[in-house]
Amino acid sequence: MKASQQLGGPTARHLAEAFELVARSRFTNRHYDRARNVPSPVIRRILELGQLAPTSFNLQPFQYVLIRSPEAKDLLASSMIGNNARVVADTSFSIAFLAENDPARNARLLMDLERSAGTDSNYIASLPAKLNFLLGKGHVARGLKKIASHLLSPLRPMPVIDIDNRAWAAKNVGFVAQQVPLDQFSVPLVLSVGYPTGTTDDNVLLEPVELSLGDNFPKKARFPLDSRCFENKYGNKISF
């Protein structure tokens, strides 16, 4: 059975048109309308869709901090270099992606999640061993990691921008230390979202778009959004 028939909705043409529309419509924006905020229901849908991203063994080794209060935005902007500080200040909100330093600590939660989703019991029982191998734990995984490190050791990263890395690191750590528990997470990415200058009311969604093709999609086992996303500071319950 084809995927489109199984879903009972999108055909190859629907998917091709959607992709081409996104590809042809995208542009690089450098100026944002500070007076326009993205509505909370739309933010929630963005985060929910982000939760659908695949990860190895469905480990989902990340969490989010949604930054939208003036105080939190100012703190984040002070941690940025160059034009990025203005982008954080001018956009409606930013999302700090938190990467788990020890994803294995979620193994038991993941097994419970897969069990509640009806995943095969043999697969669930094999998860601890698979996760240990994936994360470089155990004799075999450590041996392969040592070999890979030896083979890659002659390689050196090429500098691509003229920025004092020490200064950037100090500013970044200053933000992280106040907002995120450093013993649990690193912050590999901050994404800022807002409306381009000149956006009209006709181009602003107040509610998420409901799919005309229905919602007959395969269910994906994911941790609840409210347990993975926080507002302005790690641990603060998010309000939508």
Coordinates of N, CA and C in Angstrom, one line a residue:
M1 N 0.8 -1.2 0.0 CA 0.0 0.0 0.0 C 0.9 1.3 0.0
K2 N 0.6 2.2 -0.8 CA 1.3 3.4 -0.9 C 1.1 4.3 0.3
A3 N 2.1 5.1 0.7 CA 1.9 6.0 1.9 C 0.7 6.9 1.8
S4 N 0.5 7.4 0.6 CA -0.6 8.3 0.4 C -2.0 7.6 0.6
Q5 N -2.1 6.3 0.2 CA -3.3 5.6 0.5 C -3.5 5.2 1.9
Q6 N -2.3 4.9 2.6 CA -2.4 4.6 4.0 C -2.8 5.8 4.8
L7 N -2.4 7.0 4.5 CA -2.7 8.2 5.2 C -4.2 8.6 4.9
G8 N -4.7 8.1 3.8 CA -6.0 8.5 3.4 C -6.1 10.0 3.0
G9 N -5.0 10.6 2.6 CA -5.1 12.0 2.3 C -4.1 12.5 1.3
P10 N -2.9 12.9 1.7 CA -2.0 13.6 0.8 C -1.4 12.6 -0.3
T11 N -1.5 13.1 -1.5 CA -0.9 12.3 -2.6 C 0.4 12.8 -2.9
A12 N 1.1 12.2 -3.9 CA 2.5 12.6 -4.3 C 2.4 14.1 -4.8
R13 N 1.3 14.4 -5.5 CA 1.1 15.8 -6.0 C 1.0 16.8 -4.9
H14 N 0.1 16.4 -3.9 CA 0.0 17.3 -2.7 C 1.3 17.6 -2.1
L15 N 2.1 16.6 -1.8 CA 3.4 16.7 -1.2 C 4.4 17.5 -2.0
A16 N 4.4 17.2 -3.3 CA 5.3 18.0 -4.2 C 5.0 19.4 -4.3
E17 N 3.7 19.8 -4.3 CA 3.3 21.2 -4.4 C 3.6 21.9 -3.1
A18 N 3.4 21.2 -2.0 CA 3.7 21.8 -0.7 C 5.2 22.1 -0.5
F19 N 6.0 21.2 -0.9 CA 7.4 21.4 -0.8 C 7.9 22.5 -1.8
E20 N 7.4 22.5 -3.0 CA 7.8 23.6 -3.9 C 7.3 24.9 -3.5
L21 N 6.1 25.0 -2.9 CA 5.6 26.3 -2.4 C 6.5 26.8 -1.3
V22 N 7.0 26.0 -0.4 CA 7.9 26.4 0.7 C 9.2 26.8 0.1
A23 N 9.8 26.0 -0.8 CA 11.1 26.3 -1.4 C 11.1 27.6 -2.1
R24 N 10.0 27.9 -2.9 CA 10.0 29.1 -3.7 C 9.6 30.3 -3.0
S25 N 8.9 30.2 -1.8 CA 8.4 31.3 -1.1 C 9.4 31.8 0.0
R26 N 10.3 31.0 0.4 CA 11.3 31.3 1.4 C 12.2 32.5 1.0
F27 N 12.6 33.3 1.9 CA 13.6 34.3 1.7 C 14.3 34.7 3.0
T28 N 15.4 35.3 2.8 CA 16.2 35.7 4.0 C 15.7 37.1 4.5
N29 N 15.2 37.1 5.7 CA 14.7 38.4 6.3 C 15.7 39.0 7.3
R30 N 15.9 40.3 7.2 CA 16.8 40.9 8.1 C 16.1 42.0 9.0
H31 N 14.9 42.3 8.7 CA 14.2 43.3 9.5 C 12.8 42.8 9.9
Y32 N 12.5 42.9 11.2 CA 11.3 42.4 11.8 C 10.4 43.5 12.4
D33 N 9.1 43.1 12.4 CA 8.1 44.0 13.0 C 8.0 43.8 14.5
R34 N 8.5 44.7 15.3 CA 8.6 44.4 16.7 C 7.2 44.5 17.3
A35 N 6.3 45.2 16.6 CA 4.9 45.4 17.2 C 4.0 44.1 17.0
R36 N 4.5 43.2 16.2 CA 3.6 42.0 15.9 C 4.1 40.8 16.7
N37 N 3.3 40.2 17.5 CA 3.6 39.0 18.2 C 2.9 37.8 17.6
V38 N 3.6 36.6 17.5 CA 3.0 35.4 17.1 C 2.0 34.9 18.1
P39 N 0.8 34.7 17.7 CA -0.2 34.2 18.7 C 0.2 32.9 19.4
S40 N -0.2 32.7 20.7 CA 0.2 31.6 21.4 C -0.2 30.2 20.8
P41 N -1.5 30.2 20.2 CA -1.9 28.9 19.6 C -1.0 28.5 18.4
V42 N -0.5 29.5 17.7 CA 0.4 29.2 16.6 C 1.8 28.8 17.1
I43 N 2.3 29.4 18.2 CA 3.5 29.0 18.8 C 3.4 27.5 19.2
R44 N 2.3 27.2 19.8 CA 2.2 25.8 20.3 C 2.2 24.8 19.1
R45 N 1.5 25.1 18.1 CA 1.5 24.2 16.9 C 2.9 24.1 16.3
I46 N 3.7 25.2 16.3 CA 5.1 25.1 15.8 C 5.9 24.1 16.6
L47 N 5.7 24.2 18.0 CA 6.5 23.4 18.9 C 6.0 21.9 18.7
E48 N 4.7 21.7 18.6 CA 4.2 20.4 18.4 C 4.7 19.7 17.1
L49 N 4.8 20.5 16.1 CA 5.3 19.9 14.8 C 6.8 19.6 15.0
G50 N 7.5 20.5 15.7 CA 8.9 20.2 16.0 C 9.1 19.0 16.7
Q51 N 8.2 18.6 17.6 CA 8.3 17.3 18.3 C 8.3 16.1 17.4
L52 N 7.8 16.3 16.2 CA 7.7 15.1 15.3 C 9.0 14.8 14.6
A53 N 10.0 15.6 14.8 CA 11.3 15.4 14.2 C 11.8 14.0 14.6
P54 N 12.4 13.2 13.7 CA 12.9 11.9 14.1 C 14.2 12.0 14.9
T55 N 14.4 11.1 15.8 CA 15.7 11.0 16.5 C 16.1 9.5 16.6
S56 N 17.4 9.2 16.8 CA 17.8 7.8 16.9 C 17.1 7.1 18.0
F57 N 16.5 6.0 17.7 CA 15.7 5.1 18.7 C 14.7 5.9 19.4
N58 N 14.2 7.1 18.8 CA 13.2 7.9 19.4 C 13.6 8.4 20.7
L59 N 14.9 8.6 20.9 CA 15.4 9.1 22.2 C 15.0 10.5 22.6
Q60 N 14.8 11.4 21.6 CA 14.3 12.7 21.8 C 15.2 13.4 22.8
P61 N 16.5 13.5 22.5 CA 17.5 14.1 23.5 C 17.6 15.6 23.6
F62 N 16.4 16.2 23.6 CA 16.4 17.7 23.6 C 15.2 18.2 24.3
Q63 N 15.3 19.4 24.8 CA 14.2 20.1 25.4 C 14.2 21.6 24.9
Y64 N 13.3 22.4 25.2 CA 13.2 23.8 24.7 C 13.0 24.8 25.9
V65 N 13.5 26.0 25.7 CA 13.1 27.1 26.5 C 12.5 28.2 25.5
L66 N 11.3 28.5 25.7 CA 10.6 29.5 24.8 C 10.9 30.8 25.5
I67 N 11.5 31.7 24.8 CA 11.9 33.0 25.3 C 11.1 34.1 24.7
R68 N 10.2 34.7 25.5 CA 9.4 35.8 24.9 C 9.1 36.9 25.9
S69 N 9.4 36.9 27.1 CA 9.2 38.0 28.0 C 10.3 39.1 27.7
P70 N 10.0 40.3 27.9 CA 11.0 41.4 27.6 C 12.3 41.1 28.4
E71 N 12.2 40.7 29.6 CA 13.4 40.5 30.4 C 14.3 39.4 29.9
A72 N 13.6 38.3 29.5 CA 14.4 37.1 29.0 C 15.0 37.4 27.7
K73 N 14.2 38.2 26.8 CA 14.8 38.5 25.5 C 16.0 39.4 25.7
D74 N 15.9 40.4 26.6 CA 17.1 41.3 26.8 C 18.3 40.5 27.3
L75 N 18.1 39.5 28.2 CA 19.2 38.7 28.6 C 19.8 37.9 27.5
L76 N 18.9 37.3 26.7 CA 19.4 36.5 25.5 C 20.1 37.4 24.5
A77 N 19.6 38.6 24.3 CA 20.2 39.5 23.3 C 21.6 39.9 23.8
S78 N 21.8 40.1 25.1 CA 23.1 40.4 25.6 C 24.1 39.3 25.5
S79 N 23.7 38.1 25.2 CA 24.6 37.0 25.0 C 24.9 36.8 23.5
M80 N 24.4 37.6 22.6 CA 24.6 37.5 21.2 C 25.7 38.3 20.7
I81 N 26.2 37.9 19.5 CA 27.3 38.7 18.8 C 26.7 39.4 17.6
G82 N 27.1 40.6 17.4 CA 26.7 41.3 16.2 C 25.2 41.5 15.9
N83 N 24.8 41.3 14.7 CA 23.4 41.5 14.3 C 22.4 40.6 15.0
N84 N 22.9 39.5 15.5 CA 22.0 38.5 16.2 C 21.3 39.1 17.4
A85 N 22.0 40.1 18.1 CA 21.4 40.7 19.2 C 20.1 41.5 18.8
R86 N 20.2 42.2 17.7 CA 19.1 42.9 17.2 C 17.9 42.0 16.8
V87 N 18.3 40.9 16.1 CA 17.3 39.9 15.7 C 16.5 39.4 16.9
V88 N 17.2 39.0 18.0 CA 16.5 38.5 19.2 C 15.6 39.6 19.8
A89 N 16.0 40.8 19.8 CA 15.2 41.9 20.3 C 14.0 42.2 19.5
D90 N 14.1 42.1 18.2 CA 13.0 42.5 17.3 C 12.0 41.4 17.0
T91 N 12.4 40.2 17.1 CA 11.4 39.1 16.8 C 10.5 38.8 18.0
S92 N 9.4 38.1 17.6 CA 8.4 37.9 18.6 C 8.8 37.0 19.8
F93 N 9.6 35.9 19.4 CA 10.1 35.0 20.4 C 11.3 34.3 19.9
S94 N 12.1 33.7 20.8 CA 13.2 32.8 20.4 C 13.0 31.4 21.1
I95 N 13.6 30.4 20.5 CA 13.6 29.1 21.1 C 15.0 28.7 21.3
A96 N 15.4 28.4 22.6 CA 16.7 27.8 22.9 C 16.6 26.3 22.9
F97 N 17.3 25.6 22.1 CA 17.3 24.2 22.0 C 18.3 23.7 23.1
L98 N 17.8 22.8 24.0 CA 18.7 22.3 25.0 C 19.0 20.8 24.7
A99 N 20.3 20.6 24.5 CA 20.8 19.2 24.2 C 21.1 18.5 25.5
E100 N 20.6 17.3 25.6 CA 20.8 16.5 26.9 C 22.3 16.1 26.9
N101 N 23.0 16.4 28.0 CA 24.4 15.9 28.1 C 24.4 14.4 28.4
D102 N 23.4 13.9 29.0 CA 23.4 12.4 29.2 C 22.0 11.9 28.8
P103 N 21.8 11.7 27.5 CA 20.4 11.3 27.1 C 20.0 9.9 27.7
A104 N 20.9 9.1 28.1 CA 20.6 7.8 28.6 C 19.7 7.9 29.9
R105 N 19.7 9.0 30.6 CA 18.9 9.1 31.8 C 17.4 9.1 31.5
N106 N 17.1 9.3 30.2 CA 15.7 9.2 29.8 C 15.3 7.8 29.3
A107 N 16.1 6.8 29.4 CA 15.9 5.5 28.9 C 14.6 4.9 29.5
R108 N 14.4 5.0 30.8 CA 13.3 4.4 31.4 C 12.0 5.1 31.0
L109 N 12.0 6.4 30.9 CA 10.9 7.2 30.4 C 10.5 6.8 28.9
L110 N 11.6 6.6 28.1 CA 11.4 6.2 26.7 C 10.7 4.8 26.6
M111 N 11.2 3.9 27.5 CA 10.6 2.6 27.4 C 9.1 2.6 27.8
D112 N 8.8 3.4 28.9 CA 7.4 3.5 29.3 C 6.6 4.2 28.2
L113 N 7.1 5.2 27.5 CA 6.4 5.8 26.4 C 6.2 4.8 25.2
E114 N 7.2 4.1 24.9 CA 7.0 3.1 23.8 C 6.0 2.0 24.2
R115 N 6.0 1.6 25.4 CA 5.1 0.6 25.9 C 3.6 1.1 25.8
S116 N 3.4 2.4 26.2 CA 2.1 2.9 26.2 C 1.6 3.1 24.7
A117 N 2.6 3.2 23.8 CA 2.2 3.4 22.4 C 2.0 2.1 21.7
G118 N 2.2 1.0 22.4 CA 1.9 -0.3 21.8 C 3.1 -0.9 21.0
T119 N 4.3 -0.4 21.3 CA 5.5 -0.9 20.6 C 5.8 -2.3 21.0
D120 N 6.3 -3.1 20.0 CA 6.6 -4.5 20.3 C 7.5 -4.6 21.5
S121 N 7.2 -5.6 22.4 CA 7.8 -5.7 23.7 C 9.3 -6.2 23.5
N122 N 9.6 -7.0 22.5 CA 11.0 -7.4 22.2 C 11.9 -6.2 21.9
Y123 N 11.3 -5.3 21.1 CA 12.1 -4.0 20.8 C 12.3 -3.2 22.0
I124 N 11.3 -3.1 22.9 CA 11.4 -2.3 24.1 C 12.5 -2.9 25.0
A125 N 12.5 -4.2 25.1 CA 13.5 -4.9 26.0 C 14.9 -4.7 25.5
S126 N 15.1 -4.5 24.2 CA 16.4 -4.3 23.6 C 16.9 -2.9 23.7
L127 N 16.0 -1.9 24.0 CA 16.4 -0.5 24.0 C 17.6 -0.2 24.9
P128 N 17.7 -0.7 26.1 CA 18.9 -0.3 26.9 C 20.2 -0.6 26.3
A129 N 20.3 -1.8 25.7 CA 21.6 -2.2 25.0 C 21.8 -1.3 23.8
K130 N 20.8 -1.0 23.0 CA 20.9 -0.2 21.8 C 21.4 1.2 22.2
L131 N 20.7 1.8 23.2 CA 21.1 3.1 23.7 C 22.5 3.2 24.2
N132 N 22.9 2.2 24.9 CA 24.3 2.2 25.4 C 25.3 2.2 24.3
F133 N 25.0 1.4 23.2 CA 25.9 1.4 22.0 C 25.9 2.7 21.3
L134 N 24.7 3.3 21.1 CA 24.5 4.6 20.5 C 25.3 5.7 21.2
L135 N 25.3 5.7 22.5 CA 25.9 6.7 23.3 C 27.3 6.5 23.7
G136 N 27.9 5.4 23.1 CA 29.3 5.1 23.3 C 29.6 4.5 24.6
K137 N 28.7 3.7 25.2 CA 28.9 3.1 26.5 C 29.1 1.6 26.2
G138 N 29.9 0.9 27.0 CA 30.2 -0.5 26.8 C 31.5 -0.7 26.1
H139 N 32.1 -1.9 26.2 CA 33.4 -2.2 25.6 C 33.4 -2.0 24.1
V140 N 32.4 -2.6 23.4 CA 32.4 -2.5 21.9 C 32.3 -1.0 21.4
A141 N 31.4 -0.3 22.0 CA 31.1 1.1 21.6 C 32.4 1.9 21.9
R142 N 33.0 1.7 23.1 CA 34.2 2.5 23.4 C 35.3 2.2 22.4
G143 N 35.4 0.9 22.0 CA 36.5 0.5 21.1 C 36.3 1.2 19.7
L144 N 35.1 1.2 19.2 CA 34.8 1.9 18.0 C 35.0 3.4 18.0
K145 N 34.6 3.9 19.2 CA 34.8 5.4 19.4 C 36.3 5.7 19.4
K146 N 37.1 4.9 20.0 CA 38.6 5.1 20.0 C 39.2 5.0 18.6
I147 N 38.7 4.1 17.8 CA 39.2 3.9 16.5 C 38.8 5.2 15.6
A148 N 37.5 5.6 15.8 CA 37.1 6.8 15.0 C 37.9 8.0 15.4
S149 N 38.1 8.2 16.7 CA 38.9 9.3 17.2 C 40.3 9.3 16.6
H150 N 40.9 8.1 16.5 CA 42.2 8.0 16.0 C 42.3 8.4 14.5
L151 N 41.3 7.9 13.7 CA 41.2 8.2 12.3 C 41.0 9.6 12.0
L152 N 40.2 10.3 12.8 CA 39.8 11.7 12.6 C 40.7 12.7 13.2
S153 N 41.6 12.3 14.1 CA 42.5 13.2 14.8 C 43.3 14.1 13.9
P154 N 43.7 13.7 12.7 CA 44.5 14.7 11.9 C 43.7 15.8 11.4
L155 N 42.3 15.7 11.4 CA 41.5 16.7 10.8 C 41.4 17.9 11.7
R156 N 41.3 19.1 11.2 CA 41.2 20.3 12.0 C 40.1 21.2 11.4
P157 N 39.2 21.8 12.2 CA 38.1 22.6 11.6 C 38.7 23.9 11.0
M158 N 38.1 24.3 9.9 CA 38.6 25.6 9.3 C 37.8 26.8 9.8
P159 N 38.5 27.8 10.3 CA 37.7 29.0 10.7 C 36.9 29.6 9.6
V160 N 35.7 30.0 9.8 CA 34.9 30.6 8.8 C 34.5 32.0 9.1
I161 N 34.6 32.5 10.3 CA 34.2 33.8 10.6 C 35.3 34.4 11.6
D162 N 35.5 35.7 11.5 CA 36.5 36.4 12.3 C 35.9 36.9 13.6
I163 N 35.7 36.0 14.5 CA 35.1 36.3 15.8 C 36.0 35.7 16.9
D164 N 36.2 36.5 18.0 CA 37.0 35.9 19.1 C 36.1 34.8 19.8
N165 N 36.5 33.6 19.6 CA 35.7 32.5 20.1 C 35.6 32.5 21.6
R166 N 36.7 33.0 22.3 CA 36.7 33.0 23.7 C 35.6 34.0 24.2
A167 N 35.5 35.2 23.5 CA 34.5 36.2 23.9 C 33.1 35.7 23.7
W168 N 32.9 35.0 22.5 CA 31.6 34.4 22.3 C 31.2 33.4 23.3
A169 N 32.2 32.5 23.7 CA 31.9 31.5 24.6 C 31.5 32.0 26.0
A170 N 32.3 33.1 26.4 CA 32.0 33.7 27.7 C 30.6 34.3 27.7
K171 N 30.2 35.0 26.6 CA 28.8 35.5 26.6 C 27.8 34.5 26.6
N172 N 28.0 33.4 25.8 CA 27.0 32.3 25.7 C 26.9 31.6 27.1
V173 N 28.0 31.4 27.7 CA 27.9 30.7 29.0 C 27.2 31.6 30.0
G174 N 27.3 32.9 29.9 CA 26.7 33.9 30.8 C 25.2 33.7 30.7
F175 N 24.6 33.5 29.5 CA 23.2 33.3 29.3 C 22.8 32.0 29.9
V176 N 23.5 30.9 29.5 CA 23.1 29.6 29.8 C 23.2 29.4 31.3
A177 N 24.2 29.9 32.0 CA 24.3 29.7 33.4 C 23.1 30.3 34.2
Q178 N 22.5 31.3 33.6 CA 21.3 31.9 34.3 C 20.0 31.2 33.9
Q179 N 19.9 30.6 32.8 CA 18.7 30.1 32.3 C 18.6 28.6 32.3
V180 N 19.7 27.9 32.3 CA 19.7 26.4 32.0 C 20.7 25.7 33.0
P181 N 20.3 24.6 33.5 CA 21.3 23.8 34.4 C 22.4 23.3 33.5
L182 N 23.6 23.8 33.7 CA 24.8 23.4 32.9 C 25.2 22.0 33.1
D183 N 24.8 21.4 34.2 CA 25.2 20.0 34.4 C 24.3 19.0 33.6
Q184 N 23.2 19.5 33.0 CA 22.3 18.7 32.3 C 22.3 18.9 30.8
F185 N 22.5 20.2 30.4 CA 22.3 20.6 29.0 C 23.4 21.4 28.5
S186 N 23.5 21.4 27.1 CA 24.2 22.5 26.4 C 23.2 23.1 25.5
V187 N 23.6 24.3 24.9 CA 22.6 25.0 24.0 C 23.3 25.1 22.6
P188 N 23.0 24.2 21.7 CA 23.6 24.2 20.4 C 23.0 25.2 19.4
L189 N 21.7 25.6 19.7 CA 21.0 26.4 18.7 C 20.0 27.3 19.4
V190 N 19.9 28.5 18.9 CA 18.8 29.4 19.3 C 18.2 29.9 18.0
L191 N 16.8 29.7 17.9 CA 16.1 30.1 16.8 C 15.1 31.2 17.1
S192 N 15.2 32.3 16.4 CA 14.3 33.5 16.6 C 13.2 33.5 15.5
V193 N 12.0 33.8 15.9 CA 10.8 33.8 15.0 C 10.1 35.1 15.1
G194 N 9.7 35.7 14.0 CA 8.9 36.9 14.0 C 8.4 37.2 12.6
Y195 N 7.7 38.3 12.5 CA 7.1 38.7 11.2 C 8.0 39.8 10.6
P196 N 8.2 39.6 9.2 CA 9.0 40.6 8.5 C 8.3 42.0 8.6
T197 N 9.1 43.0 8.5 CA 8.6 44.4 8.5 C 7.7 44.5 7.2
G198 N 6.5 45.2 7.4 CA 5.6 45.3 6.3 C 4.5 44.3 6.3
T199 N 4.6 43.3 7.2 CA 3.5 42.2 7.2 C 2.2 42.9 7.5
T200 N 1.2 42.5 6.7 CA -0.2 43.0 6.9 C -1.0 42.0 7.7
D201 N -2.2 42.5 8.1 CA -3.1 41.7 8.9 C -3.5 40.4 8.2
D202 N -3.7 40.5 6.9 CA -4.1 39.4 6.1 C -3.1 38.3 6.1
N203 N -1.9 38.5 6.4 CA -0.8 37.5 6.4 C -0.4 37.0 7.8
V204 N -1.3 37.3 8.8 CA -1.1 36.9 10.1 C -2.1 35.8 10.5
L205 N -1.7 34.6 10.9 CA -2.6 33.6 11.4 C -2.8 33.8 12.9
L206 N -4.1 33.8 13.3 CA -4.4 33.9 14.7 C -4.6 32.5 15.3
E207 N -4.9 31.5 14.5 CA -5.0 30.1 14.9 C -4.3 29.2 13.9
P208 N -3.9 28.1 14.4 CA -3.2 27.1 13.5 C -4.1 26.7 12.3
V209 N -3.6 26.4 11.2 CA -4.3 25.9 10.1 C -4.7 24.5 10.3
E210 N -6.0 24.2 10.0 CA -6.4 22.8 10.1 C -6.3 22.2 8.7
L211 N -5.7 21.0 8.6 CA -5.4 20.4 7.4 C -6.7 20.0 6.6
S212 N -6.8 20.4 5.4 CA -8.0 20.1 4.6 C -8.0 18.6 4.3
L213 N -6.9 18.0 4.4 CA -6.8 16.5 4.1 C -7.1 15.7 5.3
G214 N -7.5 16.3 6.4 CA -7.8 15.6 7.6 C -6.6 15.3 8.5
D215 N -6.8 14.5 9.5 CA -5.7 14.2 10.5 C -5.5 12.7 10.6
N216 N -5.6 12.0 9.5 CA -5.5 10.6 9.5 C -4.0 10.2 9.2
F217 N -3.1 10.6 10.1 CA -1.7 10.3 10.0 C -1.3 9.3 11.0
P218 N -0.2 8.6 10.8 CA 0.3 7.6 11.8 C 0.7 8.3 13.0
K219 N 0.3 7.8 14.2 CA 0.6 8.4 15.5 C 2.1 8.1 15.8
K220 N 2.7 9.1 16.4 CA 4.1 9.0 16.7 C 4.3 9.1 18.2
A221 N 5.1 8.2 18.8 CA 5.3 8.2 20.3 C 6.2 9.4 20.6
R222 N 5.7 10.4 21.3 CA 6.5 11.5 21.7 C 6.2 11.9 23.2
F223 N 7.2 12.4 23.8 CA 7.0 12.9 25.2 C 6.1 14.1 25.1
P224 N 5.2 14.3 26.2 CA 4.3 15.4 26.2 C 5.1 16.7 26.1
L225 N 4.5 17.6 25.2 CA 5.2 18.9 25.0 C 5.4 19.7 26.3
D226 N 4.4 19.7 27.2 CA 4.5 20.4 28.4 C 5.6 19.9 29.3
S227 N 6.1 18.7 29.1 CA 7.2 18.2 29.9 C 8.5 18.5 29.3
R228 N 8.5 19.0 28.1 CA 9.8 19.2 27.3 C 10.1 20.7 27.0
C229 N 9.1 21.5 27.2 CA 9.2 22.9 26.8 C 8.9 23.8 28.0
F230 N 9.7 24.8 28.2 CA 9.6 25.7 29.4 C 9.6 27.2 28.9
E231 N 9.2 28.1 29.7 CA 9.0 29.5 29.3 C 10.0 30.4 30.0
N232 N 10.8 31.1 29.2 CA 11.8 32.1 29.7 C 12.9 31.5 30.5
K233 N 12.7 30.5 31.3 CA 13.8 29.9 32.1 C 13.5 28.4 32.3
Y234 N 14.5 27.6 32.3 CA 14.3 26.1 32.4 C 13.5 25.8 33.7
G235 N 12.5 25.0 33.7 CA 11.7 24.7 34.8 C 10.4 25.5 35.0
N236 N 10.3 26.6 34.3 CA 9.1 27.4 34.4 C 8.1 26.8 33.5
K237 N 6.9 26.5 34.0 CA 5.8 25.9 33.2 C 5.4 26.9 32.1
I238 N 5.2 26.4 30.9 CA 4.8 27.2 29.8 C 3.4 27.5 29.8
S239 N 3.0 28.7 29.4 CA 1.6 29.1 29.3 C 1.2 29.4 27.9
F240 N 0.2 28.8 27.4 CA -0.3 29.0 26.0 C -1.7 29.6 26.1

